[in-house]
Amino acid sequence: MTVSAPTPRAWPLLPLLFFLVVFLGSGLYYTSTDTDFAFYQIKAPVVAMAAIVLFMVMARVAGQRLNASVERLLAGMGHPNIILMCLVFLLAGAFASVSDSIGSVEATVQLGLRIIPAEWVLPALFLISAFIATAMGTSMGTIAATAPIAVGFASATGLPLPLALGAVVGGAMFGDNLSMISDTTIASTRSQGVSLKDKFRINIWIALPAAVVTVLVLIVLGEGEHQVEAKPYTFALVVPYLLVFGLALSGLNVLAVLIIGIVSAGVTGMVLMPDYTLPSMNGAIYKGFEGMFEIMLLSMLIGGLSQLMTDQGGTRWVIERIHGVTRWLKLPLQRAGEVGIALLVVFANVFVANNTVAIVLTGDMARDIATDHGVDLRRSASLLDIFSCVVQGLIPYGAQVLLACSIAAISPLALIGSIHYCWVLAVAGIVAIVVNRPRLSSSASPV
């Protein structure tokens, strides 16, 4: 069943709103009662499944055949982006588990503490993650490779764990936002019909100042006395991480990077430790898989729910409401257009929980708004990427936040307040719109 140009409707949004209210509401409630693991008392995949059932009932009342809804649900769950994300989850969990089982994480942390002063750990984590994400073009792969090291640094230095993870996620989002091979960069430039380098030139004037401010904030937050216990380590145990970082920087596919990392960590363990056998490695890999089950299932269910919502016109309804807002905003024409483009991708990203999909969904409408309001298409491409990055890094059910929280076993709400780069980038993006630099030349390099 192929669905195109659905009629805009508001009701398809209700099941996702139900999920958000229950997921966030229960977490906030249990947090207020000082319950441990507050956001894990009500399991998110169960709530997502309830939201899907609610959608099926509403769709049936609206005249949609149940079989057709199930087919579209499966299409959304099986979307290549969702499957790729799930594979990254599984392999990231396996790599973190095998590395931890042989002591690779601890060895890497000890090496890092001999190179990086304890008070510089936070900005170092941000910059390393940014560098890797720029090279890889994926924030997910960067977080998978770097988050376990952040956990180790936090444990060794006494820094709050959310701060260390927030530096990693922020750096990953910064690098992904600027990378020439990022799927968000490609989606935003293709949808607006501009070249990668033109979008980069606009983007960097907003993203780079936000990154500089973030580094300064992390330097301040990382100051103070940190008790660091120096421990002996075996350099060979660091090799799997060095290999992963090197392969990531080479631009190799993230799945290949993680698979090579798992194999190298397991082989290193078997060579250095007589009691570490193939069954030991197998057990560690499966333990990593188990740790990622909840986030993988949630991602698939949310992907399916998003597909249903999009097919029934829910996303289109939001997009058209935002488009209408730009018509009555009492702002200069170009600024009103930029506000509309930003709101478009923000609301789409909140509902689909995937920045690339949000850009694809809103790209054509954003281009129409840009044309109607005299916004340079290179700037509209930059705004799409920037504000989707902001939302993706701050929603507690987004893949990046869930992956980092799964690795560190902390609550999503405990983390999002510490992802300083995304907060600063939001301010930088708003300032860029308010300041409203003079219009750029309408001519752009071809894609």
Coordinates of N, CA, C and O in Angstrom, one line a residue, residues 188-339:
S188 N 19.2 17.9 3.9 CA 18.9 19.4 3.9 C 19.3 20.1 2.7 O 18.6 20.9 2.1
T189 N 20.5 19.7 2.2 CA 21.0 20.4 0.9 C 20.2 19.9 -0.3 O 19.8 20.7 -1.2
R190 N 19.9 18.6 -0.4 CA 19.1 18.1 -1.5 C 17.7 18.7 -1.5 O 17.2 19.0 -2.6
S191 N 17.1 18.7 -0.4 CA 15.7 19.2 -0.3 C 15.6 20.7 -0.7 O 14.6 21.1 -1.3
Q192 N 16.7 21.5 -0.5 CA 16.7 22.9 -0.8 C 17.4 23.2 -2.1 O 17.4 24.3 -2.6
G193 N 18.0 22.2 -2.7 CA 18.7 22.3 -4.0 C 19.9 23.2 -4.0 O 20.2 24.0 -4.9
V194 N 20.7 23.0 -2.9 CA 22.0 23.8 -2.8 C 23.1 22.8 -2.6 O 22.9 21.6 -2.3
S195 N 24.3 23.3 -2.7 CA 25.5 22.5 -2.6 C 25.9 22.3 -1.1 O 25.6 23.1 -0.2
L196 N 26.7 21.3 -0.9 CA 27.1 21.0 0.5 C 28.0 22.1 1.0 O 27.9 22.5 2.2
K197 N 28.9 22.6 0.2 CA 29.8 23.6 0.7 C 29.1 24.9 1.0 O 29.5 25.7 1.9
D198 N 28.1 25.3 0.2 CA 27.3 26.5 0.5 C 26.6 26.4 1.8 O 26.6 27.4 2.6
K199 N 26.0 25.3 2.1 CA 25.3 25.1 3.4 C 26.3 25.1 4.5 O 26.1 25.7 5.6
F200 N 27.5 24.5 4.3 CA 28.5 24.5 5.4 C 29.0 25.9 5.7 O 29.1 26.2 6.9
R201 N 29.1 26.7 4.7 CA 29.6 28.1 5.0 C 28.6 28.9 5.8 O 29.0 29.7 6.6
I202 N 27.3 28.6 5.6 CA 26.3 29.3 6.4 C 26.2 28.7 7.8 O 26.2 29.4 8.8
N203 N 26.3 27.4 7.8 CA 26.1 26.6 9.0 C 27.2 26.9 10.1 O 26.9 27.0 11.3
I204 N 28.4 27.0 9.6 CA 29.5 27.1 10.5 C 29.5 28.4 11.3 O 30.0 28.5 12.5
W205 N 28.9 29.5 10.8 CA 28.8 30.7 11.5 C 27.8 30.7 12.7 O 27.8 31.6 13.5
I206 N 27.0 29.7 12.7 CA 26.0 29.5 13.8 C 26.5 28.4 14.7 O 26.5 28.5 15.9
A207 N 27.0 27.3 14.1 CA 27.4 26.1 14.9 C 28.7 26.3 15.6 O 28.9 25.9 16.8
L208 N 29.7 26.9 15.0 CA 31.0 27.1 15.6 C 31.0 27.9 16.8 O 31.5 27.6 17.9
P209 N 30.3 29.1 16.8 CA 30.2 29.9 18.0 C 29.6 29.1 19.2 O 30.0 29.2 20.3
A210 N 28.5 28.4 18.8 CA 27.9 27.6 19.9 C 28.8 26.5 20.4 O 28.8 26.3 21.7
A211 N 29.7 25.9 19.6 CA 30.7 25.0 20.1 C 31.7 25.6 21.0 O 32.1 25.0 22.0
V212 N 32.1 26.8 20.6 CA 33.1 27.5 21.4 C 32.6 27.8 22.8 O 33.2 27.6 23.8
V213 N 31.3 28.3 22.8 CA 30.7 28.6 24.1 C 30.6 27.4 24.9 O 30.8 27.4 26.1
T214 N 30.2 26.3 24.3 CA 30.1 25.0 25.0 C 31.4 24.5 25.6 O 31.4 24.1 26.7
V215 N 32.5 24.7 24.8 CA 33.8 24.3 25.4 C 34.1 25.1 26.6 O 34.6 24.6 27.6
L216 N 33.8 26.4 26.5 CA 34.1 27.3 27.7 C 33.3 26.9 28.9 O 33.8 26.9 30.0
V217 N 32.0 26.6 28.6 CA 31.2 26.1 29.7 C 31.7 24.8 30.3 O 31.7 24.7 31.6
L218 N 32.1 23.9 29.5 CA 32.6 22.6 30.0 C 33.9 22.8 30.8 O 34.2 22.1 31.7
I219 N 34.8 23.8 30.3 CA 36.0 24.0 31.1 C 35.7 24.5 32.5 O 36.2 24.1 33.5
V220 N 34.7 25.4 32.6 CA 34.3 25.9 33.9 C 33.7 24.8 34.8 O 34.0 24.6 35.9
L221 N 32.8 24.0 34.2 CA 32.2 22.9 34.9 C 33.2 21.8 35.3 O 32.9 21.1 36.3
G222 N 34.3 21.7 34.6 CA 35.2 20.7 34.9 C 36.3 21.1 35.8 O 37.2 20.3 36.2
E223 N 36.3 22.4 36.3 CA 37.3 22.8 37.2 C 37.0 22.3 38.6 O 35.9 21.8 38.9
G224 N 38.0 22.3 39.4 CA 37.9 21.8 40.8 C 38.8 20.7 41.0 O 39.5 20.2 40.2
E225 N 38.8 20.2 42.3 CA 39.6 19.1 42.7 C 38.9 17.8 42.3 O 37.8 17.5 42.8
H226 N 39.5 17.0 41.6 CA 39.0 15.7 41.2 C 40.0 14.6 41.7 O 41.2 14.7 41.3
Q227 N 39.5 13.7 42.5 CA 40.4 12.7 43.0 C 40.6 11.6 41.9 O 39.6 10.9 41.6
V228 N 41.8 11.5 41.4 CA 42.0 10.6 40.4 C 43.0 9.5 40.9 O 44.1 9.8 41.4
E229 N 42.6 8.3 40.8 CA 43.4 7.2 41.3 C 44.2 6.6 40.2 O 43.6 6.0 39.2
A230 N 45.5 6.7 40.2 CA 46.3 6.2 39.1 C 46.4 4.7 39.3 O 46.7 4.2 40.4
K231 N 46.2 4.0 38.2 CA 46.2 2.5 38.3 C 47.1 2.0 37.1 O 47.1 2.6 36.1
P232 N 47.8 0.9 37.3 CA 48.5 0.3 36.2 C 47.6 -0.2 35.1 O 46.5 -0.5 35.4
Y233 N 48.1 -0.2 33.9 CA 47.2 -0.6 32.8 C 48.1 -1.3 31.7 O 49.3 -1.0 31.6
T234 N 47.5 -2.1 30.9 CA 48.2 -2.7 29.8 C 47.8 -2.0 28.5 O 46.7 -2.0 28.1
F235 N 48.8 -1.5 27.8 CA 48.6 -0.7 26.6 C 47.8 -1.5 25.5 O 47.0 -0.9 24.8
A236 N 48.1 -2.8 25.5 CA 47.5 -3.6 24.4 C 46.0 -3.6 24.5 O 45.3 -3.7 23.5
L237 N 45.5 -3.4 25.8 CA 44.0 -3.4 26.0 C 43.4 -2.1 25.4 O 42.2 -2.0 25.2
V238 N 44.2 -1.1 25.1 CA 43.7 0.1 24.6 C 43.6 0.0 23.0 O 42.8 0.8 22.4
V239 N 44.3 -0.9 22.5 CA 44.3 -1.1 21.0 C 42.9 -1.2 20.4 O 42.6 -0.5 19.3
P240 N 41.9 -1.9 20.9 CA 40.6 -2.0 20.3 C 40.0 -0.6 20.1 O 39.4 -0.3 19.1
Y241 N 40.1 0.2 21.1 CA 39.5 1.6 21.1 C 40.3 2.5 20.1 O 39.7 3.2 19.3
L242 N 41.6 2.4 20.1 CA 42.4 3.1 19.1 C 42.0 2.7 17.7 O 41.9 3.5 16.8
L243 N 41.8 1.4 17.5 CA 41.4 0.9 16.2 C 40.1 1.4 15.8 O 39.9 1.9 14.6
V244 N 39.1 1.4 16.7 CA 37.8 1.9 16.4 C 37.8 3.4 16.0 O 37.2 3.8 15.1
F245 N 38.6 4.2 16.8 CA 38.7 5.6 16.6 C 39.3 5.8 15.2 O 38.9 6.7 14.4
G246 N 40.4 5.1 14.9 CA 41.1 5.3 13.6 C 40.2 4.9 12.5 O 40.2 5.7 11.5
L247 N 39.5 3.8 12.6 CA 38.6 3.4 11.5 C 37.4 4.4 11.3 O 37.0 4.7 10.2
A248 N 37.0 4.9 12.4 CA 35.9 5.9 12.4 C 36.3 7.1 11.6 O 35.6 7.7 10.8
L249 N 37.5 7.6 11.9 CA 38.1 8.8 11.3 C 38.3 8.5 9.8 O 38.4 9.5 9.0
S250 N 38.5 7.3 9.4 CA 38.8 7.0 8.0 C 37.5 7.0 7.1 O 37.6 7.0 5.9
G251 N 36.4 7.1 7.8 CA 35.1 7.2 7.1 C 34.5 5.8 6.8 O 33.5 5.7 6.1
L252 N 35.0 4.7 7.4 CA 34.5 3.4 7.2 C 33.0 3.4 7.7 O 32.7 4.0 8.7
N253 N 32.2 2.6 7.1 CA 30.8 2.4 7.6 C 30.8 2.1 9.1 O 31.5 1.2 9.5
V254 N 29.8 2.7 9.8 CA 29.8 2.5 11.2 C 29.6 1.0 11.6 O 30.1 0.6 12.6
L255 N 28.8 0.3 10.9 CA 28.6 -1.1 11.2 C 29.9 -1.9 11.1 O 30.2 -2.7 12.0
A256 N 30.6 -1.6 10.0 CA 31.9 -2.3 9.9 C 32.9 -1.9 11.0 O 33.6 -2.8 11.5
V257 N 32.9 -0.7 11.4 CA 33.7 -0.2 12.5 C 33.4 -0.9 13.8 O 34.4 -1.4 14.5
L258 N 32.2 -1.1 14.1 CA 31.8 -1.7 15.3 C 32.1 -3.2 15.3 O 32.5 -3.8 16.3
I259 N 31.8 -3.9 14.2 CA 32.1 -5.3 14.1 C 33.6 -5.6 14.2 O 34.0 -6.5 15.0
I260 N 34.5 -4.8 13.6 CA 35.9 -4.9 13.7 C 36.3 -4.6 15.2 O 37.2 -5.3 15.7
G261 N 35.7 -3.7 15.8 CA 36.0 -3.4 17.2 C 35.7 -4.5 18.1 O 36.4 -4.9 19.0
I262 N 34.5 -5.2 17.9 CA 34.1 -6.3 18.7 C 35.1 -7.5 18.5 O 35.6 -8.1 19.5
V263 N 35.5 -7.8 17.3 CA 36.4 -8.9 17.0 C 37.8 -8.6 17.6 O 38.4 -9.4 18.3
S264 N 38.3 -7.4 17.4 CA 39.6 -7.0 17.9 C 39.6 -7.1 19.5 O 40.6 -7.5 20.1
A265 N 38.5 -6.6 20.1 CA 38.5 -6.7 21.6 C 38.5 -8.1 22.1 O 39.2 -8.5 23.0
G266 N 37.7 -9.0 21.4 CA 37.6 -10.3 21.8 C 38.9 -11.1 21.6 O 39.4 -11.8 22.5
V267 N 39.6 -10.9 20.5 CA 40.9 -11.5 20.2 C 41.9 -11.0 21.2 O 42.7 -11.8 21.7
T268 N 41.9 -9.7 21.5 CA 42.9 -9.1 22.4 C 42.7 -9.8 23.8 O 43.7 -10.2 24.5
G269 N 41.5 -10.0 24.2 CA 41.2 -10.6 25.5 C 41.7 -12.1 25.5 O 42.3 -12.5 26.5
M270 N 41.5 -12.8 24.4 CA 41.9 -14.2 24.4 C 43.4 -14.3 24.4 O 44.0 -15.3 24.9
V271 N 44.1 -13.4 23.7 CA 45.6 -13.4 23.7 C 46.2 -13.1 25.0 O 47.2 -13.7 25.5
L272 N 45.6 -12.1 25.7 CA 46.2 -11.6 26.9 C 45.8 -12.3 28.2 O 46.5 -12.3 29.2
M273 N 44.6 -12.9 28.2 CA 44.1 -13.6 29.4 C 43.7 -15.0 29.1 O 42.8 -15.3 28.3
P274 N 44.5 -15.9 29.7 CA 44.3 -17.4 29.4 C 42.8 -17.8 29.7 O 42.3 -18.8 29.0
D275 N 42.2 -17.2 30.7 CA 40.9 -17.7 31.0 C 39.7 -17.0 30.2 O 38.6 -17.3 30.4
Y276 N 40.1 -16.1 29.3 CA 39.1 -15.5 28.4 C 39.1 -16.3 27.1 O 40.0 -16.3 26.3
T277 N 38.0 -17.0 27.0 CA 37.8 -18.0 25.9 C 36.8 -17.5 24.9 O 36.1 -16.5 25.1
L278 N 36.6 -18.2 23.8 CA 35.6 -17.9 22.8 C 34.2 -17.9 23.4 O 33.4 -17.0 23.2
P279 N 33.8 -18.8 24.3 CA 32.5 -18.7 25.0 C 32.4 -17.5 25.9 O 31.3 -16.9 26.0
S280 N 33.5 -17.0 26.4 CA 33.5 -15.8 27.2 C 33.1 -14.6 26.3 O 32.3 -13.7 26.7
M281 N 33.7 -14.6 25.2 CA 33.5 -13.5 24.2 C 32.0 -13.6 23.7 O 31.3 -12.5 23.6
N282 N 31.6 -14.8 23.4 CA 30.2 -15.0 23.0 C 29.2 -14.5 24.1 O 28.2 -13.8 23.8
G283 N 29.5 -14.8 25.3 CA 28.6 -14.4 26.4 C 28.6 -12.9 26.6 O 27.5 -12.3 26.8
A284 N 29.7 -12.2 26.4 CA 29.8 -10.8 26.5 C 29.1 -10.1 25.4 O 28.4 -9.1 25.6
I285 N 29.2 -10.7 24.2 CA 28.4 -10.1 23.0 C 26.9 -10.2 23.3 O 26.2 -9.2 23.1
Y286 N 26.5 -11.3 23.7 CA 25.0 -11.5 24.0 C 24.5 -10.6 25.1 O 23.4 -10.1 25.1
K287 N 25.4 -10.4 26.1 CA 25.0 -9.5 27.2 C 24.8 -8.1 26.7 O 23.9 -7.4 27.1
G288 N 25.7 -7.7 25.8 CA 25.5 -6.4 25.1 C 24.3 -6.3 24.3 O 23.6 -5.3 24.4
F289 N 23.9 -7.4 23.6 CA 22.7 -7.4 22.9 C 21.5 -7.2 23.8 O 20.6 -6.4 23.6
E290 N 21.5 -7.9 24.9 CA 20.4 -7.9 25.9 C 20.2 -6.4 26.5 O 19.1 -6.0 26.7
G291 N 21.3 -5.8 26.7 CA 21.3 -4.4 27.2 C 20.7 -3.4 26.3 O 20.2 -2.3 26.7
M292 N 20.6 -3.7 25.0 CA 20.1 -2.8 24.0 C 18.7 -3.2 23.6 O 18.1 -2.6 22.7
F293 N 18.1 -4.3 24.2 CA 16.8 -4.8 23.7 C 15.7 -3.7 23.8 O 14.9 -3.5 22.9
E294 N 15.6 -3.0 25.0 CA 14.6 -2.1 25.2 C 14.6 -0.9 24.3 O 13.6 -0.5 23.7
I295 N 15.8 -0.3 24.1 CA 15.9 0.8 23.2 C 15.7 0.4 21.7 O 15.1 1.2 21.0
M296 N 16.1 -0.8 21.3 CA 15.9 -1.3 20.0 C 14.4 -1.4 19.7 O 13.8 -1.0 18.7
L297 N 13.7 -2.1 20.7 CA 12.3 -2.3 20.5 C 11.5 -1.0 20.5 O 10.6 -0.8 19.7
L298 N 11.9 0.0 21.4 CA 11.2 1.3 21.4 C 11.4 2.0 20.1 O 10.5 2.6 19.5
S299 N 12.6 1.9 19.5 CA 12.9 2.6 18.2 C 12.0 2.0 17.1 O 11.5 2.8 16.3
M300 N 11.9 0.7 17.1 CA 11.0 0.1 16.1 C 9.6 0.5 16.2 O 8.9 0.8 15.2
L301 N 9.1 0.5 17.4 CA 7.7 0.8 17.7 C 7.4 2.3 17.4 O 6.4 2.6 16.7
I302 N 8.3 3.2 17.8 CA 8.1 4.6 17.5 C 8.2 4.8 15.9 O 7.5 5.7 15.4
G303 N 9.1 4.1 15.3 CA 9.2 4.2 13.8 C 7.9 3.8 13.1 O 7.4 4.4 12.2
G304 N 7.3 2.7 13.6 CA 6.0 2.3 13.1 C 4.9 3.3 13.4 O 4.1 3.6 12.5
L305 N 4.9 3.8 14.6 CA 3.8 4.8 14.9 C 4.0 6.0 14.1 O 3.0 6.6 13.7
S306 N 5.2 6.5 13.9 CA 5.5 7.7 13.1 C 5.0 7.5 11.7 O 4.4 8.4 11.0
Q307 N 5.2 6.3 11.1 CA 4.7 6.0 9.8 C 3.2 6.0 9.7 O 2.7 6.6 8.7
L308 N 2.5 5.5 10.7 CA 1.1 5.5 10.7 C 0.6 7.0 10.7 O -0.3 7.4 10.0
M309 N 1.2 7.7 11.6 CA 0.8 9.1 11.8 C 1.0 9.9 10.5 O 0.2 10.7 10.1
T310 N 2.2 9.7 9.8 CA 2.5 10.4 8.6 C 1.5 10.0 7.5 O 1.0 10.9 6.8
D311 N 1.2 8.7 7.4 CA 0.3 8.2 6.3 C -1.1 8.8 6.5 O -1.8 9.1 5.5
Q312 N -1.5 9.0 7.7 CA -2.9 9.5 8.0 C -3.0 11.1 8.0 O -4.0 11.6 8.3
G313 N -1.8 11.7 7.7 CA -1.9 13.2 7.6 C -1.6 14.0 8.8 O -1.7 15.2 8.8
G314 N -1.1 13.3 9.9 CA -0.8 14.0 11.1 C 0.4 14.9 11.0 O 0.3 16.1 11.4
T315 N 1.4 14.5 10.4 CA 2.6 15.3 10.2 C 2.3 16.5 9.2 O 2.7 17.6 9.4
R316 N 1.6 16.2 8.1 CA 1.2 17.2 7.2 C 0.3 18.3 7.8 O 0.4 19.5 7.5
W317 N -0.5 17.9 8.8 CA -1.4 18.8 9.5 C -0.5 19.8 10.3 O -0.7 21.0 10.3
V318 N 0.5 19.3 11.0 CA 1.4 20.1 11.7 C 2.2 21.1 10.8 O 2.3 22.3 11.0
I319 N 2.6 20.5 9.7 CA 3.4 21.3 8.7 C 2.6 22.5 8.2 O 3.0 23.6 8.1
E320 N 1.3 22.2 7.8 CA 0.5 23.2 7.3 C 0.1 24.3 8.3 O -0.1 25.5 8.0
R321 N -0.1 23.8 9.6 CA -0.4 24.8 10.6 C 0.8 25.8 10.8 O 0.6 27.0 10.9
I322 N 2.0 25.2 10.8 CA 3.2 26.1 10.9 C 3.3 27.0 9.7 O 3.6 28.2 9.8
H323 N 3.0 26.5 8.5 CA 3.1 27.3 7.3 C 2.1 28.4 7.4 O 2.4 29.6 7.0
G324 N 0.9 28.2 8.0 CA -0.1 29.2 8.2 C 0.4 30.3 9.2 O 0.1 31.5 9.0
V325 N 1.1 29.9 10.2 CA 1.6 30.8 11.2 C 2.5 31.9 10.5 O 2.4 33.1 10.9
T326 N 3.3 31.5 9.5 CA 4.2 32.5 8.9 C 3.4 33.6 8.1 O 4.0 34.6 7.8
R327 N 2.2 33.3 7.8 CA 1.4 34.3 7.1 C 0.9 35.5 7.9 O 0.6 36.5 7.4
W328 N 0.7 35.2 9.2 CA 0.2 36.3 10.0 C 1.2 36.9 11.1 O 0.9 37.8 11.8
L329 N 2.4 36.3 11.1 CA 3.4 36.8 12.0 C 3.8 38.2 11.7 O 4.1 38.6 10.5
K330 N 3.7 39.1 12.6 CA 4.0 40.5 12.4 C 5.6 40.7 12.5 O 6.1 41.3 13.4
L331 N 6.2 40.1 11.5 CA 7.7 40.2 11.4 C 8.1 40.6 10.0 O 7.3 40.4 9.1
P332 N 9.3 41.1 9.8 CA 9.7 41.3 8.4 C 9.6 40.0 7.6 O 9.8 38.9 8.2
L333 N 9.4 40.1 6.4 CA 9.0 38.9 5.5 C 10.1 37.8 5.7 O 9.7 36.7 5.9
Q334 N 11.4 38.2 5.5 CA 12.4 37.1 5.5 C 12.5 36.5 6.9 O 12.6 35.3 7.0
R335 N 12.4 37.3 8.0 CA 12.5 36.7 9.3 C 11.3 35.8 9.6 O 11.5 34.8 10.3
A336 N 10.1 36.2 9.2 CA 8.9 35.3 9.4 C 9.1 34.0 8.7 O 8.8 33.0 9.2
G337 N 9.7 34.0 7.5 CA 10.0 32.8 6.8 C 11.0 31.9 7.5 O 10.8 30.7 7.6
E338 N 12.0 32.5 8.1 CA 13.0 31.7 8.9 C 12.4 31.1 10.1 O 12.7 30.0 10.5
V339 N 11.5 31.9 10.8 CA 10.8 31.4 12.0 C 10.0 30.2 11.6 O 9.9 29.1 12.2

